[in-house]
């Protein structure tokens, strides 16, 4: 399927690895010019060079921290008129809510709610003025199926989804859709770090927890980052203009509800 994106431009956050990089690759395969953003400069430069070489599209990179306003400003300055915005940030480590301070909560909100909203604020009006835009937030299944140890992420990401529910109905008539993708267990570095933390909390081995999580999924496996990237690429496509304000689970069927 031709997604109708050739010649478009995209900002992709968290693009040096995992689901962010997979999304960047899927968009590059459709002829999208990329501005990639991540914290690790060396890994980001490598990702940008490899994607540009493989797909033959323009790729710019901006290293920075999405929670820092000046870094977000540099990112938008590097791509001031994107057609596509992909927001993406690491979740917070698991723990017990009794141990979390106000600063912990503010850090979670900054990364997973306030920074994505600020990037939308910087780009959505231009998208509407041009008559086309796609915003996709990489969130988490935790907003539909919360995990007790992930309270910081449950709360902050749910705030982002609630905000999108309102904004997305204001933009679609002018060609701009805003959606969320809710990945389940995906075999990324972030997932491995999460299981490492669970291992430390419980005293169980990494291998036992890793295998158990795969066995608990109806698919019997972890998802692949490319599967998330492909889903996002479709939501960015010319064919997805009637989809907005949605939170799409990509979790191997693990969420048990009908709706």
Coordinates of C-alpha atoms in Angstrom, one line a residue:
X1 CA 0.0 0.0 0.0
X2 CA 1.3 3.5 -0.9
X3 CA 0.7 5.5 2.3
X4 CA 0.7 8.8 0.4
X5 CA 3.5 10.3 2.4
X6 CA 6.3 10.7 -0.1
X7 CA 7.8 14.2 0.3
X8 CA 6.3 14.8 3.7
X9 CA 8.4 15.7 6.8
X10 CA 8.4 14.3 10.3
X11 CA 9.8 14.9 13.7
X12 CA 10.4 11.6 15.5
X13 CA 11.2 11.6 19.2
X14 CA 13.1 8.9 20.9
X15 CA 14.4 7.9 17.5
X16 CA 17.8 6.4 18.2
X17 CA 16.5 3.0 19.2
X18 CA 13.5 0.8 19.9
X19 CA 10.0 1.8 18.7
X20 CA 11.1 5.3 17.9
X21 CA 13.7 4.2 15.5
X22 CA 11.4 1.5 14.0
X23 CA 8.9 4.3 13.3
X24 CA 11.5 6.5 11.7
X25 CA 12.5 3.6 9.4
X26 CA 8.9 2.9 8.4
X27 CA 8.3 6.6 7.6
X28 CA 11.6 6.8 5.7
X29 CA 10.6 3.8 3.6
X30 CA 7.6 5.9 2.5
X31 CA 9.8 8.8 1.4
X32 CA 9.4 11.0 4.5
X33 CA 12.2 13.5 5.4
X34 CA 13.1 13.0 9.0
X35 CA 14.3 15.1 12.0
X36 CA 15.3 12.6 14.7
X37 CA 15.5 13.5 18.3
X38 CA 17.0 11.6 21.3
X39 CA 19.2 12.1 24.3
X40 CA 22.3 10.0 23.3
X41 CA 24.2 12.0 20.6
X42 CA 26.4 9.1 19.4
X43 CA 23.6 6.6 19.1
X44 CA 21.4 9.2 17.4
X45 CA 24.1 10.2 14.8
X46 CA 24.5 6.5 14.0
X47 CA 20.8 5.9 13.6
X48 CA 20.4 9.0 11.4
X49 CA 23.3 8.0 9.1
X50 CA 22.1 4.4 8.8
X51 CA 18.5 5.4 8.0
X52 CA 19.6 8.1 5.5
X53 CA 21.9 5.7 3.8
X54 CA 19.4 2.8 3.7
X55 CA 16.3 4.8 2.5
X56 CA 17.8 7.7 0.6
X57 CA 15.8 10.4 2.5
X58 CA 17.0 13.6 4.1
X59 CA 17.7 13.0 7.8
X60 CA 18.6 15.6 10.4
X61 CA 19.4 14.9 14.0
X62 CA 18.9 16.9 17.1
X63 CA 20.3 15.6 20.4
X64 CA 18.5 16.7 23.5
X65 CA 16.2 16.0 26.4
X66 CA 12.5 16.3 25.7
X67 CA 11.9 17.6 29.2
X68 CA 14.1 20.6 28.6
X69 CA 12.3 23.5 27.0
X70 CA 15.4 24.8 25.2
X71 CA 16.0 21.4 23.7
X72 CA 12.4 21.2 22.4
X73 CA 12.9 24.7 20.9
X74 CA 16.0 23.5 19.1
X75 CA 14.1 20.5 17.8
X76 CA 11.2 22.6 16.4
X77 CA 13.7 25.1 14.9
X78 CA 15.3 22.3 13.0
X79 CA 11.9 21.3 11.5
X80 CA 9.6 24.2 11.9
X81 CA 6.8 22.9 9.6
X82 CA 6.5 19.2 10.1
X83 CA 3.7 17.2 8.5
X84 CA 4.1 14.5 11.1
X85 CA 5.0 14.5 14.8
X86 CA 5.8 11.4 16.7
X87 CA 6.1 11.9 20.5
X88 CA 7.9 9.2 22.5
X89 CA 9.6 9.1 25.9
X90 CA 10.9 6.4 28.2
X91 CA 8.6 5.4 31.1
X92 CA 9.6 5.8 34.7
X93 CA 11.0 2.8 36.6
X94 CA 8.7 0.6 38.5
X95 CA 8.3 1.0 42.3
X96 CA 6.0 1.6 45.2
X97 CA 4.0 4.8 45.2
X98 CA 4.7 5.3 48.9
X99 CA 8.3 6.0 47.9
X100 CA 7.7 8.5 45.2
X101 CA 8.2 12.2 46.0
X102 CA 6.6 15.2 44.4
X103 CA 9.7 15.6 42.3
X104 CA 9.3 12.0 41.0
X105 CA 5.7 12.9 39.9
X106 CA 6.8 16.2 38.3
X107 CA 9.5 14.3 36.4
X108 CA 7.0 11.8 35.1
X109 CA 4.6 14.5 34.0
X110 CA 7.3 16.5 32.3
X111 CA 8.5 13.5 30.2
X112 CA 5.2 11.7 29.4
X113 CA 2.5 14.4 29.4
X114 CA 3.8 18.0 29.4
X115 CA 6.6 17.7 26.9
X116 CA 4.4 16.0 24.2
X117 CA 1.7 18.6 24.8
X118 CA 4.3 21.4 24.3
X119 CA 5.5 19.8 21.0
X120 CA 1.9 19.7 19.8
X121 CA 1.4 23.3 20.8
X122 CA 4.5 24.2 18.7
X123 CA 3.3 22.4 15.6
X124 CA -0.4 21.8 15.4
X125 CA -1.5 25.3 14.2
X126 CA 1.0 25.1 11.3
X127 CA -0.4 21.7 10.4
X128 CA -3.9 23.0 10.4
X129 CA -2.9 26.0 8.3
X130 CA -1.4 23.7 5.7
X131 CA -4.4 21.4 5.8
X132 CA -2.5 18.2 6.7
X133 CA -1.0 16.8 9.8
X134 CA -0.5 13.6 11.7
X135 CA 0.4 13.4 15.4
X136 CA 0.9 10.0 17.0
X137 CA 1.9 9.6 20.6
X138 CA 3.7 6.4 21.6
X139 CA 2.1 5.8 25.0
X140 CA 1.6 2.4 26.7
X141 CA -1.0 -0.3 27.4
X142 CA -0.9 0.9 31.0
X143 CA -3.5 3.6 30.3
X144 CA -6.0 0.8 29.6
X145 CA -4.5 -2.0 31.7
X146 CA -2.6 -0.4 34.6
X147 CA 0.2 -2.2 36.4
X148 CA 0.5 -1.3 40.1
X149 CA 4.3 -0.9 40.0
X150 CA 4.0 1.5 37.1
X151 CA 2.0 4.2 38.8
X152 CA 4.1 7.1 37.6
X153 CA 3.6 6.0 34.0
X154 CA -0.1 5.1 34.5
X155 CA -0.9 8.6 35.8
X156 CA 1.2 10.7 33.5
X157 CA 0.4 8.8 30.3
X158 CA -3.3 8.8 31.1
X159 CA -3.1 12.6 31.4
X160 CA -1.7 12.9 27.9
X161 CA -4.4 10.6 26.5
X162 CA -7.1 12.7 28.2
X163 CA -5.7 15.9 26.7
X164 CA -5.5 14.3 23.2
X165 CA -9.2 13.3 23.5
X166 CA -10.2 16.9 23.6
X167 CA -7.7 18.5 21.1
X168 CA -8.1 15.8 18.4
X169 CA -11.8 16.8 17.9
X170 CA -10.7 20.4 17.3
X171 CA -8.2 19.6 14.6
X172 CA -9.6 16.9 12.3
X173 CA -11.8 19.2 10.3
X174 CA -8.6 21.0 9.1
X175 CA -6.9 17.8 8.1
X176 CA -5.0 17.0 11.3
X177 CA -5.4 13.8 13.2
X178 CA -4.1 13.0 16.7
X179 CA -3.9 9.4 18.0
X180 CA -2.1 7.3 20.6
X181 CA -0.5 3.9 20.1
X182 CA -0.5 1.7 23.2
X183 CA 2.2 -0.9 22.9
X184 CA 2.1 -4.0 25.1
X185 CA 5.3 -6.0 25.8
X186 CA 7.7 -5.3 23.0
X187 CA 11.3 -6.7 22.8
X188 CA 13.2 -3.4 23.2
X189 CA 15.9 -2.1 25.5
X190 CA 13.3 -0.3 27.5
X191 CA 11.5 -3.6 28.1
X192 CA 14.7 -5.2 29.2
X193 CA 15.4 -2.4 31.6
X194 CA 11.9 -2.8 33.0
X195 CA 12.4 -6.5 33.6
X196 CA 15.8 -5.8 35.2
X197 CA 14.0 -3.5 37.7
X198 CA 11.3 -6.2 38.4
X199 CA 14.1 -8.7 39.0
X200 CA 15.7 -6.4 41.5
X201 CA 12.4 -5.7 43.2
X202 CA 11.3 -9.4 43.5
X203 CA 14.6 -11.3 43.7
X204 CA 13.5 -13.5 40.7
X205 CA 15.8 -14.0 37.8
X206 CA 15.6 -11.8 34.7
X207 CA 15.2 -14.9 32.5
X208 CA 12.3 -16.3 34.5
X209 CA 10.4 -13.0 34.4
X210 CA 11.1 -12.4 30.7
X211 CA 9.9 -15.9 29.8
X212 CA 6.8 -15.6 32.0
X213 CA 5.7 -12.3 30.5
X214 CA 5.9 -13.8 27.0
X215 CA 4.0 -16.9 28.1
X216 CA 1.2 -14.8 29.6
X217 CA 0.6 -13.0 26.3
X218 CA -2.0 -14.7 24.0
X219 CA 0.5 -14.4 21.1
X220 CA 3.0 -16.3 23.2
X221 CA 5.7 -13.8 22.4
X222 CA 6.9 -10.3 22.7
X223 CA 6.0 -7.8 20.0
X224 CA 8.6 -6.5 17.6
X225 CA 9.4 -2.8 17.4
X226 CA 8.8 -2.9 13.6
X227 CA 5.2 -3.9 14.3
X228 CA 4.7 -0.8 16.3
X229 CA 6.4 1.3 13.6
X230 CA 4.2 -0.1 10.9
X231 CA 1.1 0.7 12.9
X232 CA 2.2 4.3 13.4
X233 CA 3.1 4.7 9.8
X234 CA -0.4 3.7 8.8
X235 CA -2.0 6.2 11.3
X236 CA 0.2 8.8 9.6
X237 CA -0.9 7.9 6.1
X238 CA -3.2 9.6 3.7
X239 CA -5.6 6.7 4.3
X240 CA -6.1 7.4 8.0
X241 CA -7.7 10.9 7.8
X242 CA -10.9 9.7 9.5
X243 CA -9.2 8.3 12.5
X244 CA -8.6 10.7 15.4
X245 CA -8.7 10.7 19.2
X246 CA -8.1 7.0 19.3
X247 CA -5.8 4.9 21.6
X248 CA -4.9 1.8 19.6
X249 CA -3.7 -1.2 21.6
X250 CA -0.9 -3.2 19.9
X251 CA -0.4 -5.8 22.6
X252 CA -0.9 -9.3 21.1
X253 CA -4.4 -9.4 22.6
X254 CA -3.3 -9.2 26.2
X255 CA -5.8 -6.6 27.2
X256 CA -8.8 -8.7 28.3
X257 CA -11.7 -6.3 27.7
X258 CA -14.2 -6.3 24.9
X259 CA -14.0 -2.5 24.4

